Short mmCIF file of C-alpha atoms (C1' of nucleotides) in Angstrom, two decimals:
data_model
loop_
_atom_site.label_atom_id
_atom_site.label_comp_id
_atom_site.label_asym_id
_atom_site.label_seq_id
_atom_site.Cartn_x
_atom_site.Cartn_y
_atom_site.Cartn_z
CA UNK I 1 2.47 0.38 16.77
CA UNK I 2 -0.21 2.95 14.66
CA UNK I 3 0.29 6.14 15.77
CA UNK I 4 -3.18 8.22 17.09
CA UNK I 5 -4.62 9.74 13.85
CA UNK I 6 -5.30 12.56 16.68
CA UNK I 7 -1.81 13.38 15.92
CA UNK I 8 -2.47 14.17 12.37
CA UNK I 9 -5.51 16.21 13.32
CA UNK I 10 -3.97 18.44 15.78
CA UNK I 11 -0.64 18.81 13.38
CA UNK I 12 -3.77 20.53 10.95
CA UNK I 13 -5.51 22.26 13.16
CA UNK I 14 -2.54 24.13 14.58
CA UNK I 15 -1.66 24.75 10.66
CA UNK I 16 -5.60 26.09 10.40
CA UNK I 17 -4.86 28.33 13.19
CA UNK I 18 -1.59 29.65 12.28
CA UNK I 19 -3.84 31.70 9.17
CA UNK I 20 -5.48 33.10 11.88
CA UNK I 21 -5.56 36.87 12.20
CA UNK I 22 -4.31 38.20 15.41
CA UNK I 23 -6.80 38.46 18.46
CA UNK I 24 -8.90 36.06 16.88
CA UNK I 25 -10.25 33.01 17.46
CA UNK I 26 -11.61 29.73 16.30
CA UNK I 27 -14.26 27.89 18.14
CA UNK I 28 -13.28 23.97 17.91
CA UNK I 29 -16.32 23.25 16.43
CA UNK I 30 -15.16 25.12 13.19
CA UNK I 31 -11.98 23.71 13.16
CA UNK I 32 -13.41 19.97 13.33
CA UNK I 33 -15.97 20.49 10.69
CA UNK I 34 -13.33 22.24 8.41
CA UNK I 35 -10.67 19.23 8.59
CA UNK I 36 -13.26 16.21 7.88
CA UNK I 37 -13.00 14.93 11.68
CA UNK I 38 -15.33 14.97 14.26
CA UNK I 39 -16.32 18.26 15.56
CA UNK I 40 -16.73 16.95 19.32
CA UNK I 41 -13.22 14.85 19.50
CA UNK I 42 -11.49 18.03 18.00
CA UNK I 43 -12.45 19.78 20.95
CA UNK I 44 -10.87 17.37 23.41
CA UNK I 45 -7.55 17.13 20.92
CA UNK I 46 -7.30 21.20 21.12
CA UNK I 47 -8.15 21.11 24.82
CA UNK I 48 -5.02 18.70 25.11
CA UNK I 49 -2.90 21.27 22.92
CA UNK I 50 -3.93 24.27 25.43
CA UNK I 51 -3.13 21.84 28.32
CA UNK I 52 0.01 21.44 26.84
CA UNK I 53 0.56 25.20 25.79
CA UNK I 54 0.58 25.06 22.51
CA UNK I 55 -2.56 26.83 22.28
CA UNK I 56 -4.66 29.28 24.38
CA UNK I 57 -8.50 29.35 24.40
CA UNK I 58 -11.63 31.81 25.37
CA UNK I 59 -14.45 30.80 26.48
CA UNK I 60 -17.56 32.49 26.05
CA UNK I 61 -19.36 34.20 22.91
CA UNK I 62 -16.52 34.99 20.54
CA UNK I 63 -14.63 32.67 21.76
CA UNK I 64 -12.46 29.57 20.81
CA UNK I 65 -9.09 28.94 20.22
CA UNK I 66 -5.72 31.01 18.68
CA UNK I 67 -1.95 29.75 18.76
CA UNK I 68 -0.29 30.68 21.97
CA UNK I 69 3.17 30.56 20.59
CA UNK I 70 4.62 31.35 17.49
CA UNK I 71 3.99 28.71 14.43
CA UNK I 72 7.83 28.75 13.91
CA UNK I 73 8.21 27.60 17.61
CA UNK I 74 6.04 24.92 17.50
CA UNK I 75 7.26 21.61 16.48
CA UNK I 76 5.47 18.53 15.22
CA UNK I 77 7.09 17.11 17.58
CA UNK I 78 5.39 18.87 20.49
CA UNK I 79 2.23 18.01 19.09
CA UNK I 80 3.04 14.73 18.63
CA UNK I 81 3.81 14.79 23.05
CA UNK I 82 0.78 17.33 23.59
CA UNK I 83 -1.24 14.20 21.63
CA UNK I 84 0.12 10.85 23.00
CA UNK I 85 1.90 11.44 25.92
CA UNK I 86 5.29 11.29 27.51
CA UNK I 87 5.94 7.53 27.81
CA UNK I 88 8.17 5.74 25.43
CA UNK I 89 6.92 3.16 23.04
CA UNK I 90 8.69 0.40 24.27
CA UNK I 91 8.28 -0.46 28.12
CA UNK I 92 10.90 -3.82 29.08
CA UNK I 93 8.39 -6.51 31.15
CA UNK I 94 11.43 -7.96 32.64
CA UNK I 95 11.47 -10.30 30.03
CA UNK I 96 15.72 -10.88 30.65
CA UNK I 97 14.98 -11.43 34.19
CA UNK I 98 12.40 -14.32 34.08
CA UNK I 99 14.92 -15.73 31.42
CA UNK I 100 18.31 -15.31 33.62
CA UNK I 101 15.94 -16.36 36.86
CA UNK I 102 17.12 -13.16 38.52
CA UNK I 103 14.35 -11.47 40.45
CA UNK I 104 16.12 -7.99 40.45
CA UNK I 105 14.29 -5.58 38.00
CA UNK I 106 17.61 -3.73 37.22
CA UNK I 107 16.94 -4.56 33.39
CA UNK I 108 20.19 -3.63 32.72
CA UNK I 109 19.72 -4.61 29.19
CA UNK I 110 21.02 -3.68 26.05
CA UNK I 111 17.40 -4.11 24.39
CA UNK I 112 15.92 -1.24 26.48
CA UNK I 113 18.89 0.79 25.38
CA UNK I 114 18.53 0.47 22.23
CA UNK I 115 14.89 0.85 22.28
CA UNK I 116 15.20 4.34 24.05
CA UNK I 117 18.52 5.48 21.52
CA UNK I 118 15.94 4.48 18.59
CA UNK I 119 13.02 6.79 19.56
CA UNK I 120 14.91 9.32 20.95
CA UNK I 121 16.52 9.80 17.39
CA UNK I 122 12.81 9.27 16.21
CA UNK I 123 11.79 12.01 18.04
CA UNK I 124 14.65 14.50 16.76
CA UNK I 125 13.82 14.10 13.33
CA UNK I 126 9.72 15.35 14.77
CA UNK I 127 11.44 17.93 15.79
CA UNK I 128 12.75 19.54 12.80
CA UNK I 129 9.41 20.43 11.37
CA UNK I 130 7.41 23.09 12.71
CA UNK I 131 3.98 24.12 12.12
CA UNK I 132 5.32 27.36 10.32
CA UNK I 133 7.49 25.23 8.18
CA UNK I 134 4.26 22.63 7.00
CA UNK I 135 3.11 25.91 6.47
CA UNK I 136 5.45 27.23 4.11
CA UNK I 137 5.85 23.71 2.33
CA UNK I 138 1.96 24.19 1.67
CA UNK I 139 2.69 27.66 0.15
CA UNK I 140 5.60 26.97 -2.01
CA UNK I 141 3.86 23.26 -2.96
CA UNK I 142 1.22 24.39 -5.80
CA UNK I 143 -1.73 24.88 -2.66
CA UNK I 144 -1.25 28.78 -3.34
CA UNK I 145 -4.74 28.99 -4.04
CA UNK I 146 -6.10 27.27 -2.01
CA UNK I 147 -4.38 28.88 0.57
CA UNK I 148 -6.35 31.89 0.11
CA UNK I 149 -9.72 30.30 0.02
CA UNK I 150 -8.47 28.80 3.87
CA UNK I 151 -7.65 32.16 4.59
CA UNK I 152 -11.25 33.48 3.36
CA UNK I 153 -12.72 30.97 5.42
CA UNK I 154 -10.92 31.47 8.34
CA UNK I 155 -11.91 34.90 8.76
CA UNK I 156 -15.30 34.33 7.76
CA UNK I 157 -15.98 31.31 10.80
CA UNK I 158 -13.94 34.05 12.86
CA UNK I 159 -16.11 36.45 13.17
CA UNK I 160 -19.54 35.58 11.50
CA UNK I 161 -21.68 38.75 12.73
CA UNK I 162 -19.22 40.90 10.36
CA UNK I 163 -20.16 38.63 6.94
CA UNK I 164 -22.93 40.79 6.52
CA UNK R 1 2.19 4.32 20.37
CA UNK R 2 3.25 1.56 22.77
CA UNK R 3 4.87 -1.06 20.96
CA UNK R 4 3.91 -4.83 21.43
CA UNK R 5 5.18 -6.89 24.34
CA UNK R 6 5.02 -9.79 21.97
CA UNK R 7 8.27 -8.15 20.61
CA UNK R 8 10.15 -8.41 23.78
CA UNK R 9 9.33 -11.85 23.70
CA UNK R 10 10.43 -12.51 20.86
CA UNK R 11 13.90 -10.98 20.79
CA UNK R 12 14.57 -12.83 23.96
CA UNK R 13 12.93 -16.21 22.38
CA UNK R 14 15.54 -15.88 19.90
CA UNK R 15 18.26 -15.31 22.69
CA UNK R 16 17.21 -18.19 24.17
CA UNK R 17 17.30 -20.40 20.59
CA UNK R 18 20.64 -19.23 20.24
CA UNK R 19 22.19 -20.83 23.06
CA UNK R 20 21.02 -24.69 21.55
CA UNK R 21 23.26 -26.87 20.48
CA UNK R 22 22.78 -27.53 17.08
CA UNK R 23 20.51 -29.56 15.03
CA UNK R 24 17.98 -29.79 18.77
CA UNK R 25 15.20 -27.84 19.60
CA UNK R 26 12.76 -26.17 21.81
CA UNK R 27 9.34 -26.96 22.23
CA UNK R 28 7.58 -23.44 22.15
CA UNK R 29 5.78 -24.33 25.38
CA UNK R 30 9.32 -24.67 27.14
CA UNK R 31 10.24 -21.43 25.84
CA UNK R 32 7.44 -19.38 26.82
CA UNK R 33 7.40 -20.94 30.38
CA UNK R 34 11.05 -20.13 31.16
CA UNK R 35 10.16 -16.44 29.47
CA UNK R 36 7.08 -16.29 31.88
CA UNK R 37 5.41 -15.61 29.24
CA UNK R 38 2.04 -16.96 27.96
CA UNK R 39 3.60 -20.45 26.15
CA UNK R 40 0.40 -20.65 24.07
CA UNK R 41 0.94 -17.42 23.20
CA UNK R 42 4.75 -17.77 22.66
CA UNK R 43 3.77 -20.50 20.22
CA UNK R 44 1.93 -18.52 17.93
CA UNK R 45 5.10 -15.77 18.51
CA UNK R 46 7.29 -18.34 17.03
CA UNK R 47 5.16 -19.08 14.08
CA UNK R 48 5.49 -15.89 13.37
CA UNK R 49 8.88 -15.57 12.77
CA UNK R 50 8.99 -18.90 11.09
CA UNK R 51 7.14 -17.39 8.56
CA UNK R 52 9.47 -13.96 8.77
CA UNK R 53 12.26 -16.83 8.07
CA UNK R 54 14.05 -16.34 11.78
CA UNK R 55 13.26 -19.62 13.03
CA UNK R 56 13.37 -23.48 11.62
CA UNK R 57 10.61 -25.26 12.72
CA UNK R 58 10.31 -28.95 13.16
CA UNK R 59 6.96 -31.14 13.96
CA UNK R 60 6.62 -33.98 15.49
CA UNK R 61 7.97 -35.72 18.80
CA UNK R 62 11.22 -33.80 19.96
CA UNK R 63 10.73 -31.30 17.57
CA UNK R 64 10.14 -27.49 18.12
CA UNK R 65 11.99 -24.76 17.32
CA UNK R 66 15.95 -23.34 16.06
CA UNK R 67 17.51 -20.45 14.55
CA UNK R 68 17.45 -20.75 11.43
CA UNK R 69 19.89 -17.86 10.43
CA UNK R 70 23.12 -17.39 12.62
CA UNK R 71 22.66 -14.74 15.87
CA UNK R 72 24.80 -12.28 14.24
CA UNK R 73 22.54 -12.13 10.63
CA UNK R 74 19.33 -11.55 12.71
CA UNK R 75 19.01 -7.68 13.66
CA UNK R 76 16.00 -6.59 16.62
CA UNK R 77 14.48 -4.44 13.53
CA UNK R 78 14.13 -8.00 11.77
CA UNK R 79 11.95 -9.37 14.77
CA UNK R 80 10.06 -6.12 15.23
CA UNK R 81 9.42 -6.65 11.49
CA UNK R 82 7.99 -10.07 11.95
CA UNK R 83 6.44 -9.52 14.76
CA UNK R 84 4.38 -6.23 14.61
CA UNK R 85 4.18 -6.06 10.33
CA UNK R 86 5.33 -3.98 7.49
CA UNK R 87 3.09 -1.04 7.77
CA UNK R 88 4.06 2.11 9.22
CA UNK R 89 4.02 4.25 12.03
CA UNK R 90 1.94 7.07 10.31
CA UNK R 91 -1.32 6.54 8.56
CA UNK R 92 -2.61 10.19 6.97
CA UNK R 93 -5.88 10.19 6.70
CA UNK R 94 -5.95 13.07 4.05
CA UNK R 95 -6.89 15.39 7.03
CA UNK R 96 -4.75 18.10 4.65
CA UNK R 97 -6.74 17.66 1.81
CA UNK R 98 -9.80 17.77 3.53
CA UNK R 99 -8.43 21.24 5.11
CA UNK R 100 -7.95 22.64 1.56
CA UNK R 101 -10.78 20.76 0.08
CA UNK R 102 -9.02 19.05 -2.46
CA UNK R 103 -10.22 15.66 -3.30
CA UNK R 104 -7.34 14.87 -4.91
CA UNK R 105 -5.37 12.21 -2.41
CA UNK R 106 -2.46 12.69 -3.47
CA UNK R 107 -1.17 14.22 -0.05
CA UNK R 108 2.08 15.58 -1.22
CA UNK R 109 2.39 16.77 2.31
CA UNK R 110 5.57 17.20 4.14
CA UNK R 111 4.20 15.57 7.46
CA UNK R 112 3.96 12.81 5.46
CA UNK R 113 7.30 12.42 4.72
CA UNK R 114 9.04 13.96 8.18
CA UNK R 115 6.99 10.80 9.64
CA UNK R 116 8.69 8.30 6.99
CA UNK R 117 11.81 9.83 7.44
CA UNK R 118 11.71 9.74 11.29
CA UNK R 119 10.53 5.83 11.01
CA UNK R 120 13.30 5.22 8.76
CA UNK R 121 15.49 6.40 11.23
CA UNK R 122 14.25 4.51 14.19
CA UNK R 123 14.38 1.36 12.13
CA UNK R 124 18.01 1.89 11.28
CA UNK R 125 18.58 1.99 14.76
CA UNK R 126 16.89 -1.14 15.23
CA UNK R 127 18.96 -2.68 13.08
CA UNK R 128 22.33 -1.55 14.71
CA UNK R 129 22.26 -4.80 17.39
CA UNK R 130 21.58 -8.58 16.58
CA UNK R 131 20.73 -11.35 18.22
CA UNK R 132 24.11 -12.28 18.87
CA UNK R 133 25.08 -8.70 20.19
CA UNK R 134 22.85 -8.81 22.67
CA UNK R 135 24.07 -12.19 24.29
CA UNK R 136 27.74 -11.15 24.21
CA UNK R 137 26.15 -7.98 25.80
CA UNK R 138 25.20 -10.18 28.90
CA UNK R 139 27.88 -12.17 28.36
CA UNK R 140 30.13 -9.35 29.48
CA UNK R 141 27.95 -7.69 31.70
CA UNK R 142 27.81 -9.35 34.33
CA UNK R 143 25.76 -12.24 33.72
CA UNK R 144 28.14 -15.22 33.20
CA UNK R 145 26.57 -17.23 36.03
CA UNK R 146 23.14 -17.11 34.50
CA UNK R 147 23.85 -17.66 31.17
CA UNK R 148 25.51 -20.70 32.18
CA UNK R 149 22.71 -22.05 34.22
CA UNK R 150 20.27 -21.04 31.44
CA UNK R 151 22.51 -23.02 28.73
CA UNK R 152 22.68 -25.72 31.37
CA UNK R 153 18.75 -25.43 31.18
CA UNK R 154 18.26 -25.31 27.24
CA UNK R 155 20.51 -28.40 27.27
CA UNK R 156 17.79 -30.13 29.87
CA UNK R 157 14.66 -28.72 27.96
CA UNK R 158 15.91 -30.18 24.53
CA UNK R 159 16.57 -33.62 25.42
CA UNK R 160 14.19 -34.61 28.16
CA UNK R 161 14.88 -38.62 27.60
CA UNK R 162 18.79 -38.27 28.52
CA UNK R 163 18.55 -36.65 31.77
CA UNK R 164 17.90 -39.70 33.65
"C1'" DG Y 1 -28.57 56.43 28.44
"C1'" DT Y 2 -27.29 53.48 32.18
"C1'" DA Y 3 -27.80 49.43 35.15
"C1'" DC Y 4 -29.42 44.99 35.32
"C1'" DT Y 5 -31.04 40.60 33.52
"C1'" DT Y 6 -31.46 37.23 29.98
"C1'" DT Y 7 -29.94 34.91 26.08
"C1'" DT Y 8 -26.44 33.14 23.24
"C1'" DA Y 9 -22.08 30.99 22.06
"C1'" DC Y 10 -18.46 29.21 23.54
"C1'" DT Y 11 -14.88 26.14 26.66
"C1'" DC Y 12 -14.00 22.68 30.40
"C1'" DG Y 13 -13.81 18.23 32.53
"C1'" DG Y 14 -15.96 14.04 33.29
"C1'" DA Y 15 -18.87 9.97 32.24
"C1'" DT Y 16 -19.89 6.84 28.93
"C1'" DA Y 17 -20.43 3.92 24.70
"C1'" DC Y 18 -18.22 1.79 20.65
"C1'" DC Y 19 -14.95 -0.55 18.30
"C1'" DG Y 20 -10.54 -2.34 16.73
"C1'" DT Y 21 -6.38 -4.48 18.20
"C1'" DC Y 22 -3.45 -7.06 21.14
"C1'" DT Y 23 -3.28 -10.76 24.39
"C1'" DG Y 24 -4.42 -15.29 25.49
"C1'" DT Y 25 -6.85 -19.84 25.02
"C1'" DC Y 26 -8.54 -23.72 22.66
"C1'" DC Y 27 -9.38 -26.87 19.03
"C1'" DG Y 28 -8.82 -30.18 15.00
"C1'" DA Y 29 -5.41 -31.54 11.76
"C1'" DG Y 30 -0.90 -32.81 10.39
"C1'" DT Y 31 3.80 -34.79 11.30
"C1'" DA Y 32 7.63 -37.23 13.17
"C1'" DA Y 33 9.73 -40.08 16.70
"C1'" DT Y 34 8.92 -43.63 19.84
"C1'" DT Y 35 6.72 -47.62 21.47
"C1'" DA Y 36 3.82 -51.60 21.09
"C1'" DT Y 37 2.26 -55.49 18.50
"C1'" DG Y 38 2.18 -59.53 15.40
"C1'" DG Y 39 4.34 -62.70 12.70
"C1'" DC Z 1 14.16 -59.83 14.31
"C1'" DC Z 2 11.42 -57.15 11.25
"C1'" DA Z 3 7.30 -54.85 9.54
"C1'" DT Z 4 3.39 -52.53 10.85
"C1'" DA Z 5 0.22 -50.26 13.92
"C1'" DA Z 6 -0.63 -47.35 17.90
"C1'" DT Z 7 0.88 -43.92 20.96
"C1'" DT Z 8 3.15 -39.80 22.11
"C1'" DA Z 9 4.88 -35.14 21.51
"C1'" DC Z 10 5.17 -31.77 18.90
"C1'" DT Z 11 3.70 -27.76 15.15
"C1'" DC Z 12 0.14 -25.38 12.29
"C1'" DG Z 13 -3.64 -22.44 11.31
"C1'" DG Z 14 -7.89 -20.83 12.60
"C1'" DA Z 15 -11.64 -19.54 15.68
"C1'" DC Z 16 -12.80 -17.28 19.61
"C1'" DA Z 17 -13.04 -14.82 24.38
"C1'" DG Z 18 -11.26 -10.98 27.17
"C1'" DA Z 19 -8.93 -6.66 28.12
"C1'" DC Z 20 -7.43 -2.41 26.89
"C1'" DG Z 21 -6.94 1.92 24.60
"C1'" DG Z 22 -8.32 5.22 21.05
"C1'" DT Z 23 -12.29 7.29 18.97
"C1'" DA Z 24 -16.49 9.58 19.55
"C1'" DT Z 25 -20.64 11.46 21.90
"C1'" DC Z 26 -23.06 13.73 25.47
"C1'" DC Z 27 -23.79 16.20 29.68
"C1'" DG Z 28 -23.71 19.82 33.42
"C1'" DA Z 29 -21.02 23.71 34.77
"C1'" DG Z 30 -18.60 27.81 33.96
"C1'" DT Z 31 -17.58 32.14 31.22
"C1'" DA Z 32 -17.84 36.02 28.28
"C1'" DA Z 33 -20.11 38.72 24.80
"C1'" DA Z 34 -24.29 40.35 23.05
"C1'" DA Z 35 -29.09 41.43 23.38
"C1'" DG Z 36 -33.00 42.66 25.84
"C1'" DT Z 37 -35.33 45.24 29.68
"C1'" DA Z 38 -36.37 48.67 33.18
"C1'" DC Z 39 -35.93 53.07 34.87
#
DNA sequence: GTACTTTTACTCGGATACCGTCTGTCCGAGTAATTATGG
DNA sequence: CCATAATTACTCGGACAGACGGTATCCGAGTAAAAGTAC
């Protein structure tokens, strides 16, 4: 019952790419390098995001990846589906049924129920933070400056041939 | 983010154990057998929550297993708990210090605590329904029949030498 | 200077290896009830 | 009939094998920008 640490690396990267400046782009590579994880893995975790719209990528020289929506309308909680999927943690093996000796798979049970009620109020509370609002915690936290280095380095891996 | 089977198990383990008359019990292999489930496996299930306190334990000929709280004092979040561990969901990995280089670990971030907070909340759920809930659940839905024949069973698999 | 080709810097999806965890099995040791044995 | 020993039926904890999924790496293919080349 860990969740992926994927999770926590996407949450991050979308956070890295919300400083971006608009039109530009961050090749994956960057992005892995920059948040301690591997640079190769990040790839496939932002591949997932733009599968799952939450980001848009170029390919090609120059290219890489931006934010496809707005930070403020992307919620951890859609990174946290973009990530792990759409099936629910708990998934009945008809457990009731072998114990009642009744071959129908109706699981009609109140365990299942419960399950599902549990995560779906789980997955509301995801969904009151969004990537703008880690953002802004980050800001208003005592990370002020370091804010601004990010920002300096996110222009700088954003366009390297303009250092110079 | 799938949760355990063994927990489904184990809820309905405890169903089972709370149809015995008192002062018997159930061998573990008995148990996991009518569950369909693995009994070795079951067995080492059941230790587990005798050491989370759910279940009495008794060695020996005729011994094997019984509540040891009432149905009603022992809550699905209680056999989640002894069944899958204390530790939580969310494991940062300081991906947000890394991000702002800050080697401090002190990740004062506000994932962190939307994650705790959204556990919390799924765990409070879980401990809405008990044991005991659950039988009167199939109790009154629709499962009278069954529940009969299964006490009729519990009755046969507790006291082997009297059915003769 | 323009058109074309090459190089460079990326993404994309798949194949694959590694490794930790969950599932499942097995074993020796301990314990309690039952049965057998000896007087 | 009683005390003691042997058998039986369990649990306990650990060790271990297998399967599966997440993590991580690598590859060929595709794409777009930039750089080089020819005229």
């Amino acid at each position: 019952m860990q969740m992926k640490t994927g999770v926590e690396q996407a949450v991050y990267a979308l956070v890295l790419l919300s400083l971006l400046p608009d039109k530009a782009a961050l090749p994956g590579e960057a992005i892995g390098s920059r948040l301690g994880a591997s640079p190769t893995y990040m790839q496939k975790l932002l591949r997932r995001l733009g599968n799952a719209g939450l980001v848009q990528s170029s390919a090609g020289a120059k290219g890489g990846f931006r934010l496809k929506r707005a930070p403020g309308d992307i919620a951890v909680y859609d990174v946290y589906l973009a990530v792990e999927g759409r099936q629910s943690m708990f998934a009945p093996r008809g457990t009731l049924q072998d114990m009642l000796d009744r071959p129908g798979q109706g699981c009609g049970c109140r365990l299942s129920a419960l399950m599902d009620e549990a995560e779906a109020s789980w997955r509301s509370i995801l969904g009151r933070e969004t990537i703008e609002t880690l953002a802004e915690a980050m800001r208003s936290g005592g990370y002020e400056a370091e804010l601004t280095d990010l920002r300096q380095w996110v222009r700088n891996a954003s366009r390297k041939d303009e250092i110079a």
